[in-house]
């Protein structure tokens, strides 16, 4: 088929787009689109070029890598630093394997499987065992000289010494990935955010905070002042050899790893060698499932042929080796349009801004909303309706707006202003109390708060009433069938049948679920009441000490505050809650409905944290804030709110508190991530380094 003018034009546009995004990524460290979106553009171009080979040009981005942008001294790679072709799913991996097998005439193959570290490729050159140069990949042929910055990375050997007295080659180029660990990234982000808070207080504009560890690593690597790079705690994994002169002959990739390990290079411990594609597929799927247990980000798996003679036989295309492939995971970060910022009202009146997004698929689910946490966060991130924003959803974690893509901000956009009044029909004025980051609606009759209190009561962590979700609560509230949590127990089948979508069976099921909830354990009932700051851990301690709701109601605040982890503030809140007339009416409704006030269920978790204080900061993946503390107290441990010399470990989640982190570092307290926390809960011991 002849090539149409339109197609030629489309190819030109695609190439220009790819070149632009390449430059933004490699040259400016300021990508405007996600890796996945970039890959899609490239894939589109490659598809057209493979259909119409006459359109292929030597300078097409499909044929070259990187943008060639240079601000540091140029370094010509003696052995080019090629990129890798991608497999977007297992069938593409299978096809690659079959192609390789065919190319080798069907001989058996061994596959070296490694994590695809989400950092920056680097080539480090040693002459007679001394580090003489370190260069970025650049366009694959010419990179940038970042030697001074690389010298600041502690895990990179500056001089080579063989542990087994092997001969040191006269020239050795070691290739690998520079990356920033999650802990180092969180520290940098916290530091940048507090700098920005200061800037805002001084009336200055906040500065961009790196969106992810990769961008942070790129920014740190490109610092003109190595002293700044030195503060960034960059790390390095070696994964390939470049030019080598005067070394032993290597026959396998595994052997090169042994050699590099012997010389003191960090080799990722997850790397394995397998003998079949099904084993490669299993490795990929395990890595994707467990990717968030690592203290660094990965975006896929790299599969390489282990046998170096087989590599030689297969060779390279113009872009990449035929003997390796990058298996990409589903993207966790994407750009999308922030359509609007709205405010939702929680059960305690907290007003939480959230982003309404043009839907995007992330980690396998469609994301159209994301929390913006509070007023300060919107100000700090400076996201505005109309902005293109980076959205991230890592695994099961709640989706997050990372920040705006400033280069794509529409002209005349203005900072978003937090509304002055509640969004409910009562329109009460929002308040922000001194020292609190939250903005609140303090009108007790606010219908949004009322509905949220009922939703919370029915939720899994509380009375676990199956079938009583948000939608049903809103419908019940619209019909004025429920005004508080006590009213749930006087709902009738006739009432439920008046709701849209309810029939005899679904109505009976819901009534049964409500009835079953009457015998929930006391801690669940206590959590369901929605007393501010009374989470599952404190509720469990309360229930253990007092045995029944009536005993708690008649306890004095002094008696309550004696309980571990409760303190005066929560004790007073509990007393005040039960003293409120409207709450007494709820208790009365519970009593006449036959809700159990004294069901005690003892925790079955192993008591392996007795006597240990474990502090939690930030949101730990897989746990709510209170859930993480509960997991600790449930195992006999304590979970105080601050770090001291007595602290056994500090668990660091997303958005950790800077002061806790700094204090733990100062005192030499063990700092562990989500994976380490799981291990601690299981074994009662700190994870091995
Ligand atoms: S091997 C010729 N191994 O992925 C082989 N690359 O998309 C060159 N990367 O430029 C690369 N982890 O920046 C290799 N274990 C790994 C890797 C890895 C991350 C990066 C590297 C490369 C890009 C290719």
XYZ file of C-alpha atoms and ligand atoms in Angstrom:
713
model
C 0.000 0.000 0.000
C 1.428 3.456 -0.852
C 2.197 5.750 2.085
C -0.387 8.518 2.341
C 0.477 12.142 3.086
C -1.532 11.933 6.301
C 0.434 8.950 7.512
C 3.733 10.728 6.748
C 2.482 13.733 8.707
C 1.426 11.514 11.626
C 4.829 9.869 11.698
C 6.506 13.284 11.735
C 4.310 14.402 14.616
C 4.958 11.175 16.522
C 8.714 11.543 16.060
C 8.621 15.146 17.228
C 6.580 14.167 20.277
C 8.967 11.342 21.143
C 12.017 13.557 20.697
C 10.442 16.214 22.923
C 9.567 13.764 25.707
C 12.972 12.147 25.406
C 14.583 15.511 25.962
C 12.298 16.272 28.927
C 13.157 12.889 30.481
C 16.881 12.603 29.780
C 17.869 16.208 29.393
C 15.694 18.116 31.808
C 14.837 15.435 34.414
C 11.324 16.769 34.144
C 9.174 14.221 32.307
C 5.765 15.422 31.204
C 4.384 11.959 30.524
C 4.800 8.645 32.292
C 7.179 5.933 31.078
C 4.169 3.876 29.992
C 2.801 6.707 27.874
C 6.235 7.234 26.329
C 6.489 3.529 25.549
C 3.077 3.683 23.865
C 4.190 6.537 21.582
C 7.325 4.619 20.659
C 5.357 1.449 20.095
C 2.946 3.292 17.778
C 5.875 4.630 15.755
C 7.549 1.227 15.584
C 4.311 -0.375 14.459
C 3.913 2.092 11.605
C 7.597 1.768 10.656
C 7.421 -2.013 10.582
C 4.363 -1.838 8.314
C 5.934 0.814 6.087
C 9.724 0.192 6.158
C 10.178 2.964 3.585
C 9.379 5.437 6.379
C 12.278 4.304 8.597
C 15.024 6.891 8.890
C 18.355 6.618 10.571
C 17.446 9.490 12.839
C 14.035 8.199 13.801
C 13.693 7.962 17.596
C 12.929 4.288 17.077
C 16.510 3.878 15.839
C 18.354 5.981 18.400
C 18.184 6.212 22.152
C 18.086 9.283 24.373
C 18.246 12.864 23.208
C 21.953 13.572 23.265
C 21.368 16.515 25.583
C 24.578 17.524 27.351
C 25.401 19.954 30.091
C 28.211 17.976 31.694
C 31.355 17.078 29.747
C 30.625 14.554 27.001
C 31.976 11.009 27.315
C 32.090 8.688 24.306
C 31.178 5.156 25.336
C 33.746 2.745 23.922
C 31.125 0.019 24.083
C 27.727 1.591 23.307
C 25.147 1.618 26.101
C 22.157 0.212 24.315
C 18.640 0.244 25.611
C 16.366 -2.803 25.774
C 13.272 -3.795 23.837
C 10.173 -4.103 25.985
C 7.711 -6.928 26.497
C 4.442 -5.474 27.731
C 2.986 -8.825 28.777
C 3.807 -12.498 29.106
C 2.880 -13.329 25.533
C 5.428 -10.780 24.244
C 8.002 -12.360 26.555
C 7.098 -15.773 25.166
C 7.494 -14.457 21.605
C 10.929 -13.052 22.468
C 11.962 -16.409 23.933
C 10.761 -18.227 20.847
C 12.621 -15.816 18.541
C 15.832 -16.269 20.553
C 15.457 -20.046 20.496
C 14.906 -20.005 16.734
C 17.946 -17.761 16.245
C 20.058 -20.290 18.140
C 18.711 -23.279 16.263
C 16.702 -24.610 19.187
C 19.600 -25.314 21.591
C 18.761 -25.143 25.338
C 18.993 -21.667 26.856
C 19.547 -20.391 30.387
C 17.950 -17.102 31.404
C 19.439 -14.580 33.830
C 16.457 -12.825 35.462
C 16.997 -9.524 37.241
C 14.892 -6.748 38.673
C 14.515 -3.745 36.400
C 15.606 -1.023 38.776
C 13.848 2.295 38.211
C 16.871 4.551 38.226
C 19.474 5.745 35.727
C 21.946 3.696 33.749
C 25.575 4.418 34.518
C 28.941 3.246 33.242
C 31.870 3.364 35.655
C 35.361 3.005 34.240
C 38.316 1.643 36.200
C 41.874 1.765 34.891
C 44.370 -0.436 36.714
C 41.810 -0.807 39.490
C 41.187 2.900 40.036
C 37.890 4.665 39.311
C 38.710 7.161 36.578
C 35.363 8.067 35.059
C 31.623 7.634 35.477
C 29.201 8.523 32.719
C 25.437 8.513 32.159
C 23.996 6.703 29.150
C 23.024 9.856 27.220
C 22.100 8.834 23.687
C 23.787 5.451 24.078
C 26.920 6.593 22.264
C 27.769 9.782 24.159
C 26.922 10.284 27.811
C 27.706 12.868 30.447
C 30.668 12.881 32.797
C 29.320 12.622 36.344
C 32.507 11.243 37.937
C 32.662 13.719 40.812
C 29.072 12.966 41.789
C 29.478 9.205 41.543
C 32.499 9.341 43.842
C 30.105 10.445 46.605
C 28.131 7.165 46.449
C 29.440 5.030 49.284
C 28.613 1.622 47.751
C 30.578 2.365 44.549
C 34.165 1.080 44.936
C 36.727 3.800 44.271
C 39.539 1.289 44.043
C 39.202 -2.373 43.129
C 40.366 -5.117 45.458
C 39.701 -8.778 44.795
C 38.551 -10.710 47.843
C 40.052 -13.854 46.331
C 43.227 -12.241 45.022
C 42.105 -12.317 41.399
C 43.965 -10.241 38.830
C 42.526 -6.735 38.426
C 41.875 -5.948 34.728
C 43.748 -3.022 33.238
C 40.405 -1.633 31.973
C 37.043 -2.469 33.455
C 33.758 -0.733 32.705
C 30.973 -1.668 35.073
C 27.434 -0.825 34.093
C 24.543 -0.610 36.434
C 21.726 1.496 37.811
C 22.026 4.468 40.135
C 18.893 4.715 42.248
C 17.493 6.276 45.379
C 16.047 4.042 48.099
C 12.510 4.695 49.331
C 13.793 5.754 52.758
C 16.301 8.203 51.232
C 13.567 9.530 48.926
C 11.093 10.020 51.793
C 13.779 11.881 53.748
C 14.488 14.132 50.780
C 10.780 14.742 50.202
C 10.163 15.594 53.866
C 13.142 17.968 53.838
C 11.961 19.639 50.596
C 8.423 19.947 51.930
C 9.530 21.594 55.131
C 11.737 23.964 53.100
C 8.618 24.769 51.066
C 6.536 25.346 54.190
C 9.139 27.925 55.213
C 9.087 29.472 51.750
C 5.294 29.771 51.856
C 5.435 31.320 55.339
C 7.907 33.875 53.917
C 5.552 34.592 51.023
C 7.830 32.825 48.490
C 6.711 30.303 45.863
C 7.199 26.630 46.757
C 9.836 24.753 44.736
C 9.132 21.521 42.853
C 9.425 18.397 45.015
C 10.653 15.323 43.080
C 7.678 13.178 42.133
C 9.381 9.805 42.552
C 12.721 8.254 43.523
C 13.805 8.100 39.872
C 13.407 11.827 39.334
C 15.056 12.447 42.698
C 18.006 10.253 41.691
C 18.269 12.010 38.307
C 18.212 15.440 39.947
C 20.797 14.359 42.504
C 23.102 12.921 39.856
C 23.024 16.097 37.801
C 24.004 18.413 40.632
C 26.841 20.716 39.695
C 28.061 20.583 43.279
C 29.053 17.045 44.385
C 28.602 18.092 48.020
C 24.848 18.278 47.319
C 24.851 14.828 45.684
C 26.668 13.499 48.741
C 23.686 14.424 50.949
C 21.239 12.481 48.768
C 22.211 8.907 49.723
C 22.237 7.477 46.194
C 22.799 3.745 45.725
C 23.969 1.521 42.886
C 23.398 -2.024 41.579
C 25.889 -3.386 39.020
C 24.366 -5.567 36.275
C 26.569 -5.620 33.159
C 30.126 -5.297 31.891
C 31.216 -2.708 29.311
C 34.771 -2.529 27.974
C 37.102 -5.072 29.614
C 40.839 -5.412 28.947
C 43.108 -7.909 30.654
C 40.603 -10.028 32.537
C 39.772 -13.716 32.643
C 37.470 -14.982 29.882
C 33.866 -15.082 30.966
C 31.521 -17.680 29.589
C 28.322 -16.791 31.435
C 26.529 -13.792 32.898
C 26.470 -15.568 36.273
C 30.258 -15.702 36.121
C 30.501 -11.944 35.500
C 28.303 -11.406 38.567
C 30.625 -13.593 40.669
C 33.579 -11.565 39.406
C 31.877 -8.233 40.158
C 30.806 -9.403 43.618
C 34.387 -10.462 44.330
C 35.563 -6.937 43.463
C 33.115 -5.405 45.909
C 30.296 -4.277 43.581
C 26.734 -4.434 44.883
C 24.822 -7.128 42.955
C 21.094 -7.259 43.495
C 20.349 -10.338 45.622
C 17.076 -11.078 43.814
C 18.839 -12.018 40.551
C 18.429 -15.674 39.551
C 19.316 -17.961 36.638
C 16.644 -20.349 35.326
C 16.411 -22.846 32.479
C 12.935 -22.348 31.057
C 10.487 -19.635 30.049
C 7.779 -20.822 32.507
C 10.306 -20.225 35.307
C 11.025 -16.752 33.908
C 7.278 -16.041 33.890
C 6.965 -17.218 37.490
C 9.864 -14.936 38.494
C 8.178 -11.963 36.758
C 4.881 -12.571 38.485
C 6.508 -12.995 41.929
C 8.479 -9.804 41.448
C 5.375 -7.844 40.446
C 3.415 -9.139 43.463
C 6.204 -8.338 45.881
C 7.537 -5.146 44.298
C 6.458 -2.944 47.215
C 8.254 -5.038 49.782
C 11.523 -3.681 48.392
C 13.158 -0.505 49.617
C 13.600 0.727 46.048
C 11.372 1.032 43.011
C 11.380 -1.406 40.137
C 9.348 -1.130 36.964
C 9.837 -4.600 35.557
C 12.179 -7.512 35.129
C 15.167 -7.743 32.769
C 15.686 -11.162 31.198
C 19.066 -11.871 29.580
C 20.548 -14.980 28.043
C 23.120 -16.315 30.473
C 25.463 -17.866 27.908
C 27.759 -15.169 26.486
C 28.501 -17.171 23.313
C 24.749 -17.359 22.615
C 24.561 -13.585 23.072
C 27.301 -13.160 20.500
C 25.399 -15.381 18.100
C 22.156 -13.381 18.395
C 23.738 -9.929 18.348
C 21.909 -6.604 18.256
C 19.240 -4.800 16.267
C 19.975 -1.105 15.596
C 18.367 -0.285 18.929
C 18.823 -3.119 21.375
C 20.308 -6.556 21.970
C 18.334 -9.549 20.725
C 19.595 -11.516 23.737
C 17.747 -9.484 26.365
C 14.291 -8.092 26.997
C 12.720 -5.773 29.569
C 9.420 -7.137 30.875
C 7.453 -4.080 31.968
C 4.981 -4.098 34.875
C 1.606 -2.349 34.678
C 2.265 1.365 35.212
C 1.705 2.831 38.669
C 2.171 6.429 37.638
C 0.460 8.335 34.860
C -0.395 11.827 33.815
C -3.986 12.934 33.662
C -6.103 16.074 33.794
C -7.235 17.403 37.147
C -10.812 18.369 36.282
C -11.757 19.851 39.614
C -10.938 19.984 43.310
C -13.871 19.221 45.641
C -14.187 18.866 49.384
C -15.619 15.871 51.231
C -16.818 15.951 54.829
C -15.856 13.110 57.163
C -17.706 11.823 60.226
C -15.811 14.128 62.563
C -16.440 17.107 60.274
C -12.974 17.026 58.733
C -13.052 18.686 55.325
C -10.777 16.768 52.951
C -10.006 18.189 49.521
C -9.931 15.626 46.752
C -9.055 15.653 43.083
C -11.611 14.774 40.420
C -9.560 13.300 37.608
C -9.951 12.349 33.994
C -10.051 8.568 34.582
C -6.741 6.684 34.155
C -5.886 3.007 34.562
C -3.228 2.464 37.216
C -2.071 -0.796 38.801
C -4.918 -2.477 36.966
C -7.760 -0.271 38.266
C -9.409 2.902 36.993
C -8.662 5.954 39.095
C -10.952 8.979 38.832
C -10.536 10.448 42.300
C -7.608 10.957 44.643
C -7.305 12.532 48.059
C -5.371 15.771 48.457
C -5.294 15.305 52.268
C -5.722 18.856 53.561
C -5.562 22.566 52.819
C -1.783 22.744 53.305
C -1.097 19.849 50.970
C -3.012 21.541 48.131
C -1.056 24.701 48.774
C 2.261 22.881 48.955
C 1.657 20.835 45.836
C 0.034 23.836 44.169
C -2.248 21.703 42.025
C -4.933 23.618 40.164
C -8.055 22.622 38.240
C -7.036 22.258 34.578
C -3.518 21.108 35.459
C -1.991 17.979 34.018
C -1.004 16.068 37.139
C 1.062 12.983 37.927
C -1.177 10.406 39.606
C 0.221 7.413 41.387
C -1.390 4.259 42.700
C 1.121 1.796 44.011
C -0.472 -1.636 44.450
C -3.311 -1.498 46.942
C -2.359 1.901 48.238
C -4.840 4.787 47.963
C -4.296 6.796 44.743
C -2.307 9.968 45.181
C -1.806 13.152 43.190
C 1.963 13.518 43.206
C 2.075 17.006 41.735
C 1.441 19.170 38.688
C 3.375 19.022 35.414
C 4.289 22.691 35.415
C 5.384 22.732 31.778
C 1.806 21.861 30.777
C 0.005 24.311 33.072
C -2.659 26.329 31.204
C -1.998 30.045 30.972
C -3.919 32.252 33.462
C -4.416 29.390 35.930
C -4.827 30.535 39.522
C -4.065 28.743 42.801
C -7.074 26.853 44.158
C -8.804 28.388 47.162
C -10.249 26.301 49.962
C -14.009 27.076 50.307
C -15.011 29.171 53.312
C -18.175 27.239 54.148
C -19.295 23.637 54.368
C -20.602 22.120 51.173
C -23.799 20.840 52.893
C -27.092 22.749 52.824
C -26.402 24.251 56.292
C -23.347 26.057 54.867
C -21.714 26.489 58.255
C -18.382 28.316 58.273
C -15.349 26.044 58.143
C -12.882 26.387 61.000
C -9.205 25.572 61.241
C -8.033 25.256 64.828
C -4.628 26.585 65.876
C -1.936 23.999 65.364
C -4.239 21.642 63.431
C -3.711 20.886 59.781
C -7.377 19.956 59.330
C -10.209 22.243 58.333
C -13.527 21.273 59.911
C -17.244 21.733 59.715
C -18.263 21.999 63.375
C -22.040 21.899 62.806
C -23.212 18.689 64.577
C -26.334 18.539 62.414
C -24.329 18.568 59.171
C -25.983 15.822 57.086
C -22.643 14.808 55.513
C -21.144 14.098 58.929
C -24.250 12.195 59.975
C -24.120 9.931 56.905
C -20.390 9.332 57.349
C -20.915 8.337 61.004
C -23.387 5.675 59.876
C -21.066 4.474 57.082
C -18.242 4.197 59.611
C -20.447 2.258 62.069
C -21.308 -0.294 59.367
C -17.724 -0.581 58.052
C -15.479 -3.660 58.336
C -13.314 -2.260 61.120
C -16.421 -1.572 63.210
C -19.770 -3.457 63.167
C -19.147 -5.005 59.737
C -22.714 -4.843 58.403
C -22.565 -6.456 54.985
C -24.653 -4.700 52.336
C -24.778 -1.394 54.203
C -22.454 0.641 52.033
C -22.304 4.316 51.162
C -25.064 4.168 48.565
C -27.606 2.531 50.876
C -26.762 4.888 53.738
C -27.333 7.914 51.477
C -30.663 6.435 50.326
C -31.791 5.729 53.904
C -30.790 9.179 54.973
C -32.605 10.794 52.008
C -35.833 9.128 53.102
C -35.214 10.209 56.711
C -35.278 6.579 57.859
C -32.062 6.988 59.858
C -30.807 10.063 61.679
C -28.174 8.270 63.763
C -26.526 4.871 64.198
C -29.144 3.787 66.746
C -31.909 4.040 64.130
C -30.364 1.225 62.096
C -31.835 -1.269 64.535
C -35.421 -0.103 63.947
C -35.337 -0.397 60.161
C -38.124 -2.594 58.764
C -38.523 -4.566 55.587
C -41.208 -2.124 54.430
C -38.748 0.759 54.728
C -35.990 -1.063 52.836
C -38.388 -2.023 50.044
C -38.942 1.687 49.397
C -35.258 2.108 48.427
C -34.198 1.871 44.803
C -32.656 -1.468 43.956
C -34.031 -3.316 46.989
C -36.229 -6.418 46.626
C -37.526 -8.931 49.183
C -34.278 -10.962 49.263
C -31.797 -8.078 49.423
C -33.917 -6.323 52.082
C -34.110 -9.492 54.211
C -30.346 -10.021 53.824
C -29.602 -6.500 54.999
C -31.928 -6.843 58.009
C -30.233 -10.126 58.902
C -26.795 -8.483 58.622
C -27.941 -5.629 60.868
C -29.339 -8.130 63.360
C -26.098 -10.166 63.319
C -24.093 -7.055 64.088
C -25.727 -6.882 67.531
C -23.316 -9.524 68.801
C -20.073 -7.947 67.619
C -17.170 -7.888 70.134
C -17.082 -4.856 72.422
C -13.970 -3.285 70.811
C -15.780 -3.242 67.443
C -18.822 -1.561 69.026
C -16.554 1.008 70.670
C -14.840 1.766 67.364
C -18.264 2.023 65.688
C -19.341 4.819 68.038
C -16.876 7.060 66.227
C -15.396 8.751 69.292
C -12.575 10.956 68.019
C -9.119 9.335 68.376
C -10.533 6.116 69.809
C -9.044 3.606 67.393
C -9.019 -0.203 67.463
C -5.933 -0.460 69.697
C -7.333 1.806 72.420
C -10.779 0.194 72.060
C -9.265 -3.231 72.661
C -7.414 -2.045 75.785
C -10.605 -0.399 77.073
C -12.672 -3.523 76.511
C -10.041 -5.728 78.198
C -9.936 -3.501 81.286
C -13.654 -2.774 81.724
C -15.436 -5.821 80.275
C -18.642 -4.010 79.314
C -19.916 -0.836 77.720
C -21.861 0.040 80.882
C -18.671 -0.125 82.961
C -16.946 2.194 80.472
C -19.900 4.618 80.539
C -19.730 4.891 84.322
C -15.904 5.029 84.539
C -14.283 8.272 85.644
C -11.828 9.948 83.215
C -8.977 9.191 85.695
C -9.772 5.486 85.505
C -9.878 5.616 81.724
C -6.617 7.494 81.343
C -4.781 4.838 83.397
C -5.068 2.522 80.435
C -1.943 2.050 78.316
C -2.025 4.137 75.177
C -5.120 6.141 76.142
C -3.974 9.275 77.965
C -5.971 12.213 79.320
C -7.047 13.615 75.981
C -8.824 10.479 74.715
C -10.141 9.691 78.223
C -11.833 13.099 78.357
C -13.211 12.665 74.859
C -14.743 9.320 75.848
C -16.380 10.792 78.967
C -17.655 13.777 76.982
C -19.062 11.515 74.275
C -21.154 9.472 76.723
C -22.287 12.643 78.532
C -23.852 14.044 75.356
C -27.635 13.663 75.354
C -27.921 12.680 71.718
C -25.346 9.930 72.310
C -27.215 8.711 75.376
C -30.285 8.388 73.144
C -28.226 6.193 70.787
C -27.107 3.930 73.670
C -30.766 3.645 74.698
C -31.731 2.563 71.171
C -28.915 -0.025 71.205
C -30.046 -1.342 74.588
C -33.673 -1.769 73.585
C -32.635 -3.429 70.292
C -30.551 -5.969 72.243
C -27.061 -4.917 71.072
C -24.505 -6.862 73.173
C -22.475 -4.579 75.450
C -20.037 -7.121 76.832
C -18.826 -9.478 74.123
C -15.106 -10.000 74.746
C -12.971 -11.803 72.242
C -9.322 -12.321 73.127
C -6.741 -11.615 70.436
C -5.276 -14.716 68.789
C -2.167 -13.007 67.448
C 1.232 -14.299 68.716
C 2.411 -12.219 71.702
C 5.857 -11.627 70.216
C 6.196 -7.887 70.851
C 5.719 -7.884 74.633
C 7.859 -5.157 76.194
C 8.749 -3.619 72.824
C 7.815 -0.092 71.775
C 7.345 0.273 68.027
C 6.593 3.745 66.694
C 4.772 4.182 63.384
C 5.117 7.221 61.153
C 3.278 7.825 57.885
C 0.870 5.440 56.211
C 2.300 1.943 56.102
C 1.325 0.063 52.972
C -1.494 -2.367 53.682
C -2.478 -0.743 56.999
C -4.571 2.198 58.114
C -2.719 4.420 60.595
C -4.617 2.895 63.485
C -4.469 -0.584 61.973
C -0.647 -0.552 62.115
C -0.696 0.455 65.779
C -3.349 -2.133 66.462
C -1.221 -4.854 64.901
C 1.536 -3.926 67.388
C -0.625 -3.756 70.530
C -2.414 -6.922 69.448
C 0.929 -8.705 69.762
C 1.553 -7.318 73.238
C 3.722 -4.375 72.130
C 3.303 -0.660 72.701
C 2.929 1.910 69.983
C 3.689 5.339 71.436
C 3.346 8.521 69.406
C 6.992 9.577 69.611
C 10.495 8.172 69.312
C 12.694 7.882 72.409
C 15.792 5.953 73.440
C 13.453 3.136 74.527
C 11.963 2.711 71.046
C 12.614 -0.724 69.575
C 11.947 0.285 65.949
C 10.484 3.062 63.828
C 8.181 1.897 61.045
C 8.279 4.343 58.142
C 5.326 4.546 55.754
C 4.346 7.075 53.095
C 4.564 10.738 54.159
C 6.438 10.091 57.403
C 6.947 12.733 60.073
C 10.351 14.381 59.647
C 10.972 14.773 63.381
C 10.411 11.074 64.155
C 12.700 10.043 61.325
C 15.479 12.450 62.337
C 15.205 11.491 66.018
C 15.380 7.763 65.221
C 18.476 8.387 63.109
C 20.098 10.443 65.850
C 19.419 7.777 68.468
C 20.441 4.923 66.172
C 16.964 3.306 66.399
C 16.210 0.665 63.757
C 14.219 2.192 60.868
C 12.104 -0.324 58.967
C 9.778 -0.161 55.967
C 6.478 -1.948 55.283
C 8.197 -5.229 54.382
C 10.316 -5.081 57.537
C 7.206 -4.335 59.563
C 5.465 -7.456 58.267
C 8.516 -9.476 59.231
C 8.588 -7.885 62.676
C 4.900 -8.711 63.226
C 5.451 -12.273 62.154
C 8.679 -13.016 64.016
C 8.923 -10.336 66.696
C 12.430 -9.661 65.358
C 13.998 -6.915 63.280
C 14.598 -7.834 59.647
C 18.169 -8.818 58.828
C 20.056 -6.147 56.892
S 20.742 -4.380 31.210
C 22.319 -4.285 27.057
N 19.749 -4.813 33.558
O 16.675 -0.475 31.948
C 21.731 -4.380 28.422
N 19.192 -2.772 32.486
O 15.209 -0.274 29.383
C 21.594 -3.094 29.047
N 17.796 -1.272 33.849
O 19.034 1.348 30.156
C 20.783 -2.985 30.233
N 17.649 -2.583 35.599
O 18.819 1.816 32.686
C 19.807 -3.955 32.530
N 18.989 -5.311 35.692
C 19.052 -4.469 34.668
C 18.396 -3.227 34.681
C 18.486 -2.395 33.558
C 17.303 -1.399 35.083
C 17.542 -0.107 32.981
C 18.782 0.460 32.335
C 18.526 0.306 30.868
C 17.029 0.258 30.819
C 16.552 -0.459 29.581
